[in-house]
C-alpha cells in the first residue's frame, strides 16, 4: 500500500502509460529521407493553437524544421555535453562529453554497450515552456523491453541535448508536449516511486523532486544527519500497517538531499497518521531517533516542495494532497447507486460483436472485435492489438493512425477467462472511452476479475509524443492496484466484499454491477447494486 500523497501524483503519470493518442489532431506519418526514422507530426486545428503562434515563431519554424529533419536524416550532428543533473542525462552512459554525434552515431554508441535499437527512431515536435518554438523529442526502442528518449533544441543553427531518459519494464517514462517529464517504477512488491522534472522554454532541464514509498519495512536503509548510510531496524514492531516515504529535493547547488516521513495505516490500509504519531515517545519514531535520522511531518515536506516549485518555476506549481480530494483521487466519482435483488444484465449479451470467436484465442490485430467502435471518432483510426508476455499476462496495445499510443496489461489467471472490449463516448467530449473487461465463467454468477476503463487525456504525452490517459482499473486479486475501482468498491460500506458481475460504458458513465448474493436452498439469489461512476 502506498500513501495517498504518492498515489495522487502517480495517477497523473504511471497509469498514464496505458492509453490513447492524438485525438482531436490530424496525425501525419512521414518517412525521412534516410528511411531510418519516422516522424509523427501533429497539426492542431484548434483556434487556440493559432493564437499561440507568433511572427517570431513563424520565422524560426522553417529553420527548426530543417535542422531537426536534417538531424533525423543523419546530415547534422549535435555536440553532446554533460548536463548538471545526472538524473536527466542518461546519454552520459553512452556518449563522450564534448564530442559531436549524428543520429546514427548515437545509435551505434548505444548498441556498442550491449543494446540493440529495435526498428526506426521515432520523433515528434513538442513545445517546452509553451513559447511557440519547437523542440524535437526522439525515442529509440531497445530490444530489452526498454527505450531511450531525448529532447533536442535549436540555438542559432546549432543543436543542444536538453534531456535524456530511459524507460524499462519496471520503470515508466512520460514526456508531455510541453516538456513536462515524469517517471515511475517499482523496486519490489512494496516499494514504488517516481521523479518529476521539466525542460523550460530556454532548454534547461529542471529537476523538481523524487519520492519512494516502501511498505512493511522490516528494516530500512537511510542517510542520517551526518550523511552516513545507516539501517533502521523495526524488530518487535508491527510493520504491515506502516510505510515510509523518502523524498529527494535538490539544493541551489544541484545536490540531492533526502527527507523522510512515515504513515500509519488501519486494517483497510487507509492512512490514519496524526501529529501524535511523530511524538518522540512513538516506538517507530524512537527507531529513527536511535539511528540519527530526522523525520518530517508531511506538511513540512509539502512546504519545502511548494517553495522548490516556486524557485524553479515548475509549471502549475506544487499542490499537496487534500483530504477533500479523497472521493475522486483514484480517477472516479459516484454518479448513482441503486440497490436491487434481481440482475437482468448478463455478460453474455456483450459478446454479440464476437459471437463466433473468443478473443482469448486471438493474438494480433483485434480491432474488428471492439464493440461499438463503428461511428466513433476512432473508427478507421484506432487499432487494437492483443499479445502475451512471458508471464502469460495479456497485453492490449493501441495505435492511432499508426502512431503508438501505449498499452494495458491484464494479469494471467489459472482459471478460464474471456475478454470483452467496448468503445463509447460516455462524457460527451466527442472522443470514445475504451473498456476492457476480463470475465470468468468459473464461478456462479459470472464475475469480472479485471477491468480497465481508459480515457483520452489531451495533456498527457508518452515519450514518443503520443497522448494517453487511464482513469479506472479494477484488479480483484491485488491487495491494491494503481487506479482503482477495486479500492473504491472495497471501501464503500454497501459494496464491500461484493463481486463485480457486469461492466459497461453507458451514456450516463461507467456502469458497474456489484453482487453480494448467495445460494439459498440450492438457488442463487442476487443482491445487486447498480453503480454508475464518472471517469476523471
Short mmCIF file of C-alpha atoms in Angstrom, two decimals:
data_model
loop_
_atom_site.label_atom_id
_atom_site.label_comp_id
_atom_site.label_asym_id
_atom_site.label_seq_id
_atom_site.Cartn_x
_atom_site.Cartn_y
_atom_site.Cartn_z
CA UNK A 1 0.00 0.00 0.00
CA UNK A 2 1.26 3.46 -0.86
CA UNK A 3 0.42 6.73 0.74
CA UNK A 4 -2.32 8.93 -0.67
CA UNK A 5 0.04 11.78 -1.42
CA UNK A 6 2.05 9.48 -3.62
CA UNK A 7 -0.94 7.86 -5.27
CA UNK A 8 -2.50 11.18 -6.17
CA UNK A 9 0.67 12.07 -8.02
CA UNK A 10 1.24 8.68 -9.58
CA UNK A 11 -2.21 8.76 -11.18
CA UNK A 12 -1.04 11.56 -13.41
CA UNK A 13 1.74 9.57 -14.99
CA UNK A 14 2.14 5.92 -14.02
CA UNK A 15 -1.32 4.99 -15.14
CA UNK A 16 -0.87 7.30 -18.00
CA UNK A 17 1.45 4.77 -19.58
CA UNK A 18 -1.59 2.83 -20.69
CA UNK A 19 -3.52 4.79 -23.33
CA UNK A 20 -4.73 6.82 -26.05
CA UNK A 21 -3.11 9.00 -28.67
CA UNK A 22 -3.52 12.11 -30.76
CA UNK A 23 -7.31 12.54 -30.74
CA UNK A 24 -8.51 15.91 -31.93
CA UNK A 25 -5.44 16.27 -34.12
CA UNK A 26 -4.64 15.33 -37.71
CA UNK A 27 -1.72 12.96 -37.43
CA UNK A 28 0.54 12.50 -40.42
CA UNK A 29 3.22 9.80 -40.63
CA UNK A 30 6.21 10.60 -42.83
CA UNK A 31 9.28 8.66 -43.89
CA UNK A 32 12.51 10.58 -43.52
CA UNK A 33 14.92 10.88 -46.42
CA UNK A 34 17.16 8.24 -44.86
CA UNK A 35 14.30 5.81 -44.41
CA UNK A 36 15.68 5.06 -40.96
CA UNK A 37 13.37 7.26 -38.94
CA UNK A 38 9.72 8.20 -38.94
CA UNK A 39 8.14 11.49 -37.98
CA UNK A 40 4.86 11.75 -36.13
CA UNK A 41 3.77 15.32 -36.87
CA UNK A 42 0.62 16.53 -35.17
CA UNK A 43 -1.15 19.55 -36.66
CA UNK A 44 -3.51 21.16 -34.15
CA UNK A 45 -6.51 22.70 -35.91
CA UNK A 46 -7.91 24.46 -32.86
CA UNK A 47 -8.21 28.25 -32.70
CA UNK A 48 -6.15 28.29 -29.51
CA UNK A 49 -3.16 26.86 -31.34
CA UNK A 50 -3.34 29.66 -33.89
CA UNK A 51 -3.37 32.25 -31.12
CA UNK A 52 -0.18 30.80 -29.67
CA UNK A 53 1.68 31.31 -32.96
CA UNK A 54 3.73 34.47 -33.32
CA UNK A 55 5.67 36.12 -36.14
CA UNK A 56 8.92 35.14 -34.47
CA UNK A 57 7.83 31.52 -34.21
CA UNK A 58 6.78 31.54 -37.86
CA UNK A 59 10.14 32.91 -38.98
CA UNK A 60 12.02 30.31 -36.98
CA UNK A 61 9.76 27.41 -37.95
CA UNK A 62 11.50 26.62 -41.25
CA UNK A 63 14.92 26.84 -39.57
CA UNK A 64 13.86 24.48 -36.79
CA UNK A 65 12.15 22.06 -39.15
CA UNK A 66 15.12 21.95 -41.48
CA UNK A 67 17.75 21.32 -38.82
CA UNK A 68 15.61 18.80 -36.95
CA UNK A 69 14.83 16.86 -40.12
CA UNK A 70 18.49 17.06 -41.14
CA UNK A 71 19.45 15.56 -37.76
CA UNK A 72 16.99 12.73 -38.14
CA UNK A 73 18.34 12.12 -41.67
CA UNK A 74 21.88 11.88 -40.31
CA UNK A 75 23.04 15.10 -42.01
CA UNK A 76 23.52 17.24 -38.87
CA UNK A 77 25.43 16.48 -35.68
CA UNK A 78 24.79 17.55 -32.11
CA UNK A 79 27.62 18.31 -29.70
CA UNK A 80 26.98 16.26 -26.59
CA UNK A 81 27.68 17.97 -23.28
CA UNK A 82 27.12 16.52 -19.81
CA UNK A 83 24.12 18.03 -18.03
CA UNK A 84 24.42 19.35 -14.46
CA UNK A 85 21.80 16.85 -13.28
CA UNK A 86 22.70 13.18 -13.78
CA UNK A 87 19.02 12.28 -13.40
CA UNK A 88 18.21 13.89 -16.74
CA UNK A 89 21.31 12.74 -18.58
CA UNK A 90 21.02 9.05 -19.44
CA UNK A 91 23.07 9.59 -22.61
CA UNK A 92 26.11 10.19 -20.38
CA UNK A 93 26.27 6.40 -20.07
CA UNK A 94 26.90 6.12 -23.81
CA UNK A 95 28.34 9.37 -25.18
CA UNK A 96 31.58 11.28 -24.58
CA UNK A 97 31.40 14.80 -23.20
CA UNK A 98 32.30 17.45 -25.79
CA UNK A 99 32.11 15.13 -28.81
CA UNK A 100 29.77 15.57 -31.78
CA UNK A 101 27.38 12.82 -32.92
CA UNK A 102 24.79 12.32 -35.62
CA UNK A 103 21.74 10.14 -35.02
CA UNK A 104 23.36 7.02 -36.43
CA UNK A 105 26.49 7.51 -34.31
CA UNK A 106 24.33 7.88 -31.20
CA UNK A 107 22.61 4.62 -32.07
CA UNK A 108 25.97 2.90 -32.61
CA UNK A 109 27.27 4.06 -29.21
CA UNK A 110 24.15 2.70 -27.53
CA UNK A 111 24.41 -0.61 -29.40
CA UNK A 112 28.12 -0.89 -28.57
CA UNK A 113 27.05 -1.05 -24.91
CA UNK A 114 25.25 -4.38 -25.34
CA UNK A 115 21.94 -2.92 -26.57
CA UNK A 116 20.08 -3.20 -29.85
CA UNK A 117 17.94 -0.36 -31.17
CA UNK A 118 14.76 -2.01 -32.38
CA UNK A 119 13.22 -0.52 -35.52
CA UNK A 120 13.33 3.06 -36.68
CA UNK A 121 13.82 6.02 -34.34
CA UNK A 122 10.59 7.89 -33.68
CA UNK A 123 10.34 11.62 -33.33
CA UNK A 124 7.87 14.41 -32.93
CA UNK A 125 7.82 18.14 -32.21
CA UNK A 126 6.98 19.44 -28.76
CA UNK A 127 6.86 22.95 -27.25
CA UNK A 128 8.80 23.15 -23.98
CA UNK A 129 7.56 26.07 -21.95
CA UNK A 130 4.74 26.74 -24.43
CA UNK A 131 6.55 29.65 -26.09
CA UNK A 132 5.58 28.66 -29.63
CA UNK A 133 9.09 27.46 -30.51
CA UNK A 134 9.55 23.80 -31.41
CA UNK A 135 11.80 21.28 -29.76
CA UNK A 136 12.46 17.76 -31.05
CA UNK A 137 11.61 14.68 -29.00
CA UNK A 138 13.33 11.47 -30.14
CA UNK A 139 12.60 7.95 -28.91
CA UNK A 140 14.74 4.85 -29.52
CA UNK A 141 13.11 1.50 -28.74
CA UNK A 142 15.54 -1.12 -27.43
CA UNK A 143 15.10 -4.87 -27.73
CA UNK A 144 15.21 -5.34 -23.96
CA UNK A 145 11.66 -4.01 -23.44
CA UNK A 146 13.14 -0.59 -22.79
CA UNK A 147 13.54 2.71 -24.59
CA UNK A 148 15.68 5.83 -24.52
CA UNK A 149 14.25 9.29 -25.24
CA UNK A 150 15.92 12.67 -25.57
CA UNK A 151 14.94 16.28 -26.26
CA UNK A 152 16.83 18.50 -28.71
CA UNK A 153 16.60 22.29 -29.04
CA UNK A 154 17.97 24.56 -31.79
CA UNK A 155 20.13 27.54 -30.76
CA UNK A 156 21.46 29.79 -33.54
CA UNK A 157 21.67 26.95 -36.01
CA UNK A 158 23.20 24.51 -33.51
CA UNK A 159 21.55 21.67 -31.61
CA UNK A 160 21.63 21.05 -27.88
CA UNK A 161 20.53 17.93 -25.99
CA UNK A 162 18.37 19.25 -23.15
CA UNK A 163 17.39 15.97 -21.53
CA UNK A 164 17.67 12.21 -21.94
CA UNK A 165 15.97 9.41 -20.02
CA UNK A 166 15.25 5.70 -20.15
CA UNK A 167 12.18 3.56 -19.60
CA UNK A 168 12.23 -0.16 -18.94
CA UNK A 169 9.95 -2.95 -17.79
CA UNK A 170 9.63 -1.69 -14.21
CA UNK A 171 10.22 2.00 -14.80
CA UNK A 172 7.92 4.08 -16.97
CA UNK A 173 8.68 7.46 -18.55
CA UNK A 174 6.28 10.20 -19.66
CA UNK A 175 7.25 13.34 -21.57
CA UNK A 176 4.49 15.81 -22.38
CA UNK A 177 4.15 18.04 -25.41
CA UNK A 178 5.06 20.99 -23.14
CA UNK A 179 8.27 19.43 -21.77
CA UNK A 180 6.87 18.03 -18.51
CA UNK A 181 8.80 14.88 -17.51
CA UNK A 182 7.79 12.23 -15.02
CA UNK A 183 8.82 8.66 -14.36
CA UNK A 184 7.53 5.97 -12.08
CA UNK A 185 8.63 2.49 -11.19
CA UNK A 186 8.78 -0.33 -8.71
CA UNK A 187 11.72 -1.55 -6.64
CA UNK A 188 9.74 -4.55 -5.39
CA UNK A 189 6.28 -5.60 -4.33
CA UNK A 190 6.04 -2.99 -1.60
CA UNK A 191 8.29 -0.22 -2.95
CA UNK A 192 7.12 2.31 -5.54
CA UNK A 193 8.44 5.70 -6.53
CA UNK A 194 8.71 8.40 -9.16
CA UNK A 195 10.50 11.55 -10.35
CA UNK A 196 9.18 14.93 -11.52
CA UNK A 197 11.06 17.37 -13.77
CA UNK A 198 10.66 19.56 -16.86
CA UNK A 199 12.52 21.30 -19.66
CA UNK A 200 11.74 25.03 -19.79
CA UNK A 201 11.46 27.37 -22.78
CA UNK A 202 15.21 28.09 -22.59
CA UNK A 203 16.00 24.40 -22.99
CA UNK A 204 17.15 24.00 -19.39
CA UNK A 205 16.41 20.75 -17.56
CA UNK A 206 14.91 21.38 -14.12
CA UNK A 207 14.63 18.56 -11.62
CA UNK A 208 11.74 19.01 -9.17
CA UNK A 209 11.77 16.05 -6.78
CA UNK A 210 11.66 12.28 -6.47
CA UNK A 211 9.89 10.08 -3.94
CA UNK A 212 9.97 6.43 -2.96
CA UNK A 213 7.40 4.78 -0.69
CA UNK A 214 8.15 1.46 0.99
CA UNK A 215 5.55 -0.53 2.87
CA UNK A 216 6.01 -3.21 5.53
CA UNK A 217 9.70 -2.40 6.18
CA UNK A 218 11.37 -4.96 8.44
CA UNK A 219 14.48 -2.80 8.18
CA UNK A 220 15.16 0.41 6.28
CA UNK A 221 18.31 1.98 4.85
CA UNK A 222 18.53 5.76 5.21
CA UNK A 223 21.02 8.61 5.48
CA UNK A 224 21.46 10.09 8.92
CA UNK A 225 22.07 13.78 9.57
CA UNK A 226 25.83 13.22 9.24
CA UNK A 227 25.31 11.91 5.73
CA UNK A 228 26.13 8.28 6.56
CA UNK A 229 24.02 5.37 5.38
CA UNK A 230 22.57 3.53 8.36
CA UNK A 231 19.99 0.81 8.96
CA UNK A 232 16.78 1.46 10.86
CA UNK A 233 15.53 -1.80 12.35
CA UNK A 234 11.90 -2.37 13.29
CA UNK A 235 12.28 -5.71 15.03
CA UNK A 236 9.46 -6.28 17.50
CA UNK A 237 7.18 -3.73 15.86
CA UNK A 238 4.20 -4.44 13.60
CA UNK A 239 5.12 -3.08 10.15
CA UNK A 240 2.37 -4.42 7.87
CA UNK A 241 0.41 -1.23 8.57
CA UNK A 242 3.39 1.10 8.45
CA UNK A 243 5.10 2.75 5.48
CA UNK A 244 7.99 5.13 4.91
CA UNK A 245 8.38 7.71 2.15
CA UNK A 246 11.70 9.25 1.18
CA UNK A 247 11.79 12.46 -0.86
CA UNK A 248 14.85 13.79 -2.69
CA UNK A 249 14.96 17.56 -3.22
CA UNK A 250 17.93 19.40 -4.77
CA UNK A 251 19.54 22.42 -3.12
CA UNK A 252 20.69 25.53 -5.01
CA UNK A 253 23.89 23.70 -6.00
CA UNK A 254 22.05 20.76 -7.53
CA UNK A 255 22.88 18.40 -4.66
CA UNK A 256 20.15 15.91 -3.67
CA UNK A 257 19.07 15.85 -0.04
CA UNK A 258 16.82 13.13 1.43
CA UNK A 259 13.79 13.90 3.58
CA UNK A 260 11.86 11.16 5.37
CA UNK A 261 8.30 10.83 6.60
CA UNK A 262 6.08 7.89 7.51
CA UNK A 263 2.44 6.90 7.84
CA UNK A 264 0.36 4.57 9.99
CA UNK A 265 -2.41 2.54 8.33
CA UNK A 266 -5.59 0.92 9.60
CA UNK A 267 -6.75 -2.62 8.82
CA UNK A 268 -8.11 -1.44 5.47
CA UNK A 269 -4.72 0.18 4.67
CA UNK A 270 -6.15 3.69 4.86
CA UNK A 271 -3.86 6.34 6.31
CA UNK A 272 -4.60 7.23 9.94
CA UNK A 273 -1.48 9.30 10.66
CA UNK A 274 -1.86 12.07 13.25
CA UNK A 275 0.56 14.59 14.74
CA UNK A 276 0.90 12.33 17.79
CA UNK A 277 2.49 9.67 15.57
CA UNK A 278 5.60 11.89 15.41
CA UNK A 279 5.99 12.28 19.16
CA UNK A 280 9.37 11.13 20.47
CA UNK A 281 7.55 8.56 22.58
CA UNK A 282 6.19 6.85 19.47
CA UNK A 283 8.05 3.49 19.13
CA UNK A 284 8.53 3.94 15.37
CA UNK A 285 9.90 7.47 15.83
CA UNK A 286 12.25 6.15 18.50
CA UNK A 287 13.88 3.81 15.97
CA UNK A 288 14.62 6.76 13.66
CA UNK A 289 15.95 8.84 16.56
CA UNK A 290 18.27 5.99 17.63
CA UNK A 291 19.64 5.83 14.08
CA UNK A 292 20.21 9.59 13.94
CA UNK A 293 17.67 10.20 11.18
CA UNK A 294 15.44 13.25 11.13
CA UNK A 295 11.79 12.58 10.26
CA UNK A 296 9.46 15.28 8.96
CA UNK A 297 5.70 15.58 9.06
CA UNK A 298 4.15 15.53 5.60
CA UNK A 299 3.00 19.15 5.79
CA UNK A 300 6.61 20.27 6.34
CA UNK A 301 7.76 18.40 3.25
CA UNK A 302 4.83 19.91 1.34
CA UNK A 303 6.09 23.36 2.36
CA UNK A 304 9.57 22.54 1.02
CA UNK A 305 8.13 21.26 -2.27
CA UNK A 306 5.92 24.31 -2.65
CA UNK A 307 8.96 26.57 -2.19
CA UNK A 308 11.05 24.48 -4.61
CA UNK A 309 8.31 24.66 -7.25
CA UNK A 310 8.34 28.45 -6.98
CA UNK A 311 12.14 28.61 -7.21
CA UNK A 312 12.34 26.63 -10.45
CA UNK A 313 9.01 27.93 -11.89
CA UNK A 314 7.57 24.43 -12.02
CA UNK A 315 4.55 24.69 -14.36
CA UNK A 316 1.32 24.71 -12.35
CA UNK A 317 3.17 24.75 -9.03
CA UNK A 318 3.01 22.05 -6.37
CA UNK A 319 -0.37 21.01 -4.96
CA UNK A 320 -0.30 18.86 -1.81
CA UNK A 321 -2.89 16.14 -1.42
CA UNK A 322 -6.03 17.30 0.35
CA UNK A 323 -8.47 15.01 2.14
CA UNK A 324 -11.23 16.83 0.24
CA UNK A 325 -9.97 15.05 -2.91
CA UNK A 326 -10.45 11.56 -1.48
CA UNK A 327 -13.65 10.73 -3.33
CA UNK A 328 -12.01 11.42 -6.69
CA UNK A 329 -8.35 10.68 -6.02
CA UNK A 330 -8.47 7.39 -7.89
CA UNK A 331 -9.96 8.94 -11.03
CA UNK A 332 -13.57 8.07 -10.23
CA UNK A 333 -16.58 9.64 -8.58
CA UNK A 334 -20.03 8.22 -7.89
CA UNK A 335 -22.92 9.31 -10.11
CA UNK A 336 -25.61 6.96 -8.79
CA UNK A 337 -26.14 3.66 -6.94
CA UNK A 338 -29.36 1.61 -6.93
CA UNK A 339 -29.95 -1.47 -4.77
CA UNK A 340 -31.97 -4.33 -6.29
CA UNK A 341 -32.41 -8.04 -5.67
CA UNK A 342 -32.53 -9.02 -9.35
CA UNK A 343 -29.85 -8.64 -12.01
CA UNK A 344 -31.20 -8.75 -15.59
CA UNK A 345 -27.81 -7.88 -17.04
CA UNK A 346 -25.60 -10.70 -18.27
CA UNK A 347 -22.09 -10.52 -19.77
CA UNK A 348 -23.24 -12.98 -22.45
CA UNK A 349 -25.11 -10.11 -24.08
CA UNK A 350 -21.83 -8.24 -24.56
CA UNK A 351 -20.26 -10.86 -26.78
CA UNK A 352 -22.55 -10.41 -29.78
CA UNK A 353 -19.75 -8.48 -31.53
CA UNK A 354 -17.56 -11.59 -31.47
CA UNK A 355 -20.11 -14.37 -31.01
CA UNK A 356 -18.25 -16.79 -33.31
CA UNK A 357 -14.79 -16.22 -31.87
CA UNK A 358 -13.18 -15.88 -28.44
CA UNK A 359 -10.67 -13.08 -28.02
CA UNK A 360 -8.73 -15.41 -25.76
CA UNK A 361 -7.84 -17.48 -28.85
CA UNK A 362 -6.56 -14.50 -30.85
CA UNK A 363 -3.31 -12.57 -30.95
CA UNK A 364 -2.55 -9.70 -33.28
CA UNK A 365 -5.00 -7.10 -34.56
CA UNK A 366 -8.39 -7.42 -32.82
CA UNK A 367 -9.84 -4.03 -33.78
CA UNK A 368 -12.81 -5.58 -35.57
CA UNK A 369 -13.94 -7.13 -32.29
CA UNK A 370 -14.12 -3.82 -30.38
CA UNK A 371 -17.81 -3.41 -29.61
CA UNK A 372 -19.22 -0.02 -30.58
CA UNK A 373 -16.18 1.40 -32.35
CA UNK A 374 -18.10 1.93 -35.60
CA UNK A 375 -19.18 5.53 -35.92
CA UNK A 376 -16.92 6.86 -33.18
CA UNK A 377 -14.06 9.27 -33.77
CA UNK A 378 -11.71 6.28 -33.52
CA UNK A 379 -13.39 4.42 -36.39
CA UNK A 380 -10.72 3.86 -39.01
CA UNK A 381 -8.03 5.43 -36.81
CA UNK A 382 -7.70 3.29 -33.67
CA UNK A 383 -6.09 -0.17 -33.92
CA UNK A 384 -6.06 -2.60 -31.00
CA UNK A 385 -3.59 -5.49 -30.73
CA UNK A 386 -3.57 -8.44 -28.33
CA UNK A 387 -0.44 -10.32 -27.24
CA UNK A 388 1.05 -12.14 -24.25
CA UNK A 389 4.21 -11.55 -22.25
CA UNK A 390 6.50 -14.21 -20.79
CA UNK A 391 4.30 -14.49 -17.69
CA UNK A 392 1.20 -15.16 -19.80
CA UNK A 393 -0.33 -11.77 -18.97
CA UNK A 394 -2.47 -10.26 -21.72
CA UNK A 395 -1.12 -7.06 -23.29
CA UNK A 396 -3.53 -4.80 -25.17
CA UNK A 397 -1.61 -2.31 -27.33
CA UNK A 398 -3.12 0.69 -29.10
CA UNK A 399 -2.18 2.79 -32.11
CA UNK A 400 -3.93 5.79 -33.63
CA UNK A 401 -3.27 6.37 -37.32
CA UNK A 402 -0.27 4.09 -36.98
CA UNK A 403 1.14 6.01 -34.05
CA UNK A 404 1.94 4.10 -30.86
CA UNK A 405 -0.47 5.04 -28.10
CA UNK A 406 0.51 2.79 -25.19
CA UNK A 407 -0.71 -0.49 -23.75
CA UNK A 408 -2.79 -2.02 -20.98
CA UNK A 409 -1.97 -5.28 -19.18
CA UNK A 410 -4.45 -7.73 -17.65
CA UNK A 411 -2.90 -10.37 -15.45
CA UNK A 412 -2.91 -14.08 -16.27
CA UNK A 413 -5.20 -16.32 -14.20
CA UNK A 414 -5.18 -20.07 -13.53
CA UNK A 415 -8.87 -20.37 -14.43
CA UNK A 416 -10.82 -19.90 -17.66
CA UNK A 417 -11.44 -16.29 -18.65
CA UNK A 418 -12.93 -14.39 -21.57
CA UNK A 419 -12.31 -10.77 -22.52
CA UNK A 420 -14.64 -8.05 -23.80
CA UNK A 421 -13.66 -4.68 -25.33
CA UNK A 422 -16.01 -1.74 -25.85
CA UNK A 423 -15.66 1.79 -27.25
CA UNK A 424 -18.18 4.50 -26.38
CA UNK A 425 -18.17 8.25 -25.70
CA UNK A 426 -19.63 8.47 -22.19
CA UNK A 427 -18.77 12.06 -21.29
CA UNK A 428 -19.88 13.88 -24.43
CA UNK A 429 -16.45 15.20 -25.41
CA UNK A 430 -16.62 13.58 -28.85
CA UNK A 431 -13.90 11.02 -28.06
CA UNK A 432 -14.81 7.44 -27.17
CA UNK A 433 -13.57 5.87 -23.96
CA UNK A 434 -12.28 2.28 -24.07
CA UNK A 435 -13.33 -0.53 -21.73
CA UNK A 436 -11.54 -3.89 -21.36
CA UNK A 437 -13.17 -6.49 -19.10
CA UNK A 438 -11.86 -9.94 -18.15
CA UNK A 439 -14.72 -12.21 -17.07
CA UNK A 440 -14.50 -15.73 -15.64
CA UNK A 441 -17.06 -18.45 -16.20
CA UNK A 442 -15.51 -20.50 -13.40
CA UNK A 443 -17.98 -19.08 -10.90
CA UNK A 444 -21.69 -18.60 -10.42
CA UNK A 445 -22.64 -15.99 -11.33
CA UNK A 446 -20.08 -14.92 -13.95
CA UNK A 447 -17.79 -12.31 -12.42
CA UNK A 448 -15.28 -9.74 -13.69
CA UNK A 449 -11.80 -10.36 -12.28
CA UNK A 450 -10.24 -7.39 -14.09
CA UNK A 451 -11.41 -4.35 -15.94
CA UNK A 452 -9.77 -1.19 -17.23
CA UNK A 453 -11.67 1.89 -18.36
CA UNK A 454 -9.38 4.09 -20.42
CA UNK A 455 -9.91 7.74 -21.22
CA UNK A 456 -8.15 10.08 -23.63
CA UNK A 457 -6.29 12.84 -21.78
CA UNK A 458 -5.07 15.65 -24.00
CA UNK A 459 -2.44 16.89 -21.56
CA UNK A 460 -0.62 13.56 -21.26
CA UNK A 461 2.19 12.58 -23.60
CA UNK A 462 4.30 9.46 -23.81
CA UNK A 463 7.96 9.59 -24.68
CA UNK A 464 7.14 9.26 -28.38
CA UNK A 465 4.81 12.24 -28.26
CA UNK A 466 1.50 10.39 -28.11
CA UNK A 467 -1.32 11.43 -25.80
CA UNK A 468 -3.00 8.98 -23.48
CA UNK A 469 -4.56 8.56 -20.06
CA UNK A 470 -6.19 5.98 -17.86
CA UNK A 471 -8.62 6.64 -15.07
CA UNK A 472 -10.12 3.48 -13.62
CA UNK A 473 -8.75 -0.02 -13.01
CA UNK A 474 -10.10 -2.96 -11.04
CA UNK A 475 -7.97 -5.97 -10.08
CA UNK A 476 -9.75 -8.44 -7.86
CA UNK A 477 -6.65 -10.43 -6.93
CA UNK A 478 -4.47 -7.45 -5.96
CA UNK A 479 -4.36 -6.04 -2.47
CA UNK A 480 -4.01 -2.64 -4.01
CA UNK A 481 -3.61 -1.72 -7.64
CA UNK A 482 -2.96 1.50 -9.48
CA UNK A 483 -6.02 3.22 -10.13
CA UNK A 484 -8.68 1.99 -8.61
CA UNK A 485 -12.26 0.89 -8.70
CA UNK A 486 -11.39 -2.12 -6.54
CA UNK A 487 -10.29 0.17 -3.71
CA UNK A 488 -13.42 2.26 -4.19
CA UNK A 489 -15.73 -0.76 -4.05
CA UNK A 490 -13.97 -2.40 -1.12
CA UNK A 491 -14.16 0.79 0.93
CA UNK A 492 -17.82 1.52 0.28
CA UNK A 493 -19.91 0.20 3.15
CA UNK A 494 -22.65 -1.14 0.88
CA UNK A 495 -20.38 -2.61 -1.81
CA UNK A 496 -17.53 -4.12 0.18
CA UNK A 497 -16.95 -7.88 -0.32
CA UNK A 498 -19.21 -7.89 -3.38
CA UNK A 499 -18.34 -9.34 -6.78
CA UNK A 500 -18.39 -7.28 -9.97
CA UNK A 501 -20.70 -9.19 -12.32
CA UNK A 502 -21.17 -6.70 -15.17
CA UNK A 503 -19.27 -3.69 -16.54
CA UNK A 504 -20.30 -1.44 -19.42
CA UNK A 505 -19.77 2.02 -20.87
CA UNK A 506 -23.13 3.82 -20.86
CA UNK A 507 -24.32 7.31 -21.79
CA UNK A 508 -24.52 8.06 -18.07
CA UNK A 509 -20.97 6.87 -17.28
CA UNK A 510 -19.14 3.68 -16.38
CA UNK A 511 -21.74 1.15 -15.23
CA UNK A 512 -20.56 -1.43 -12.69
CA UNK A 513 -22.92 -4.02 -11.21
CA UNK A 514 -21.77 -5.39 -7.86
CA UNK A 515 -23.43 -8.52 -6.47
CA UNK A 516 -23.46 -9.74 -2.86
CA UNK A 517 -25.95 -12.57 -3.36
CA UNK A 518 -25.73 -16.17 -2.21
CA UNK A 519 -27.33 -19.56 -2.70
CA UNK A 520 -30.49 -20.21 -0.70
CA UNK A 521 -31.87 -23.78 -0.76
CA UNK A 522 -29.75 -24.53 -3.81
CA UNK A 523 -30.93 -21.50 -5.80
CA UNK A 524 -28.80 -18.39 -6.28
CA UNK A 525 -30.43 -15.17 -5.11
CA UNK A 526 -28.98 -11.91 -6.42
CA UNK A 527 -28.37 -8.96 -4.12
CA UNK A 528 -27.05 -6.37 -6.54
CA UNK A 529 -26.01 -2.74 -6.58
CA UNK A 530 -26.19 -0.98 -9.94
CA UNK A 531 -23.43 1.64 -9.74
CA UNK A 532 -22.64 4.41 -12.24
CA UNK A 533 -19.20 6.03 -11.98
CA UNK A 534 -17.77 9.11 -13.65
CA UNK A 535 -14.24 8.92 -15.02
CA UNK A 536 -11.69 11.62 -14.32
#
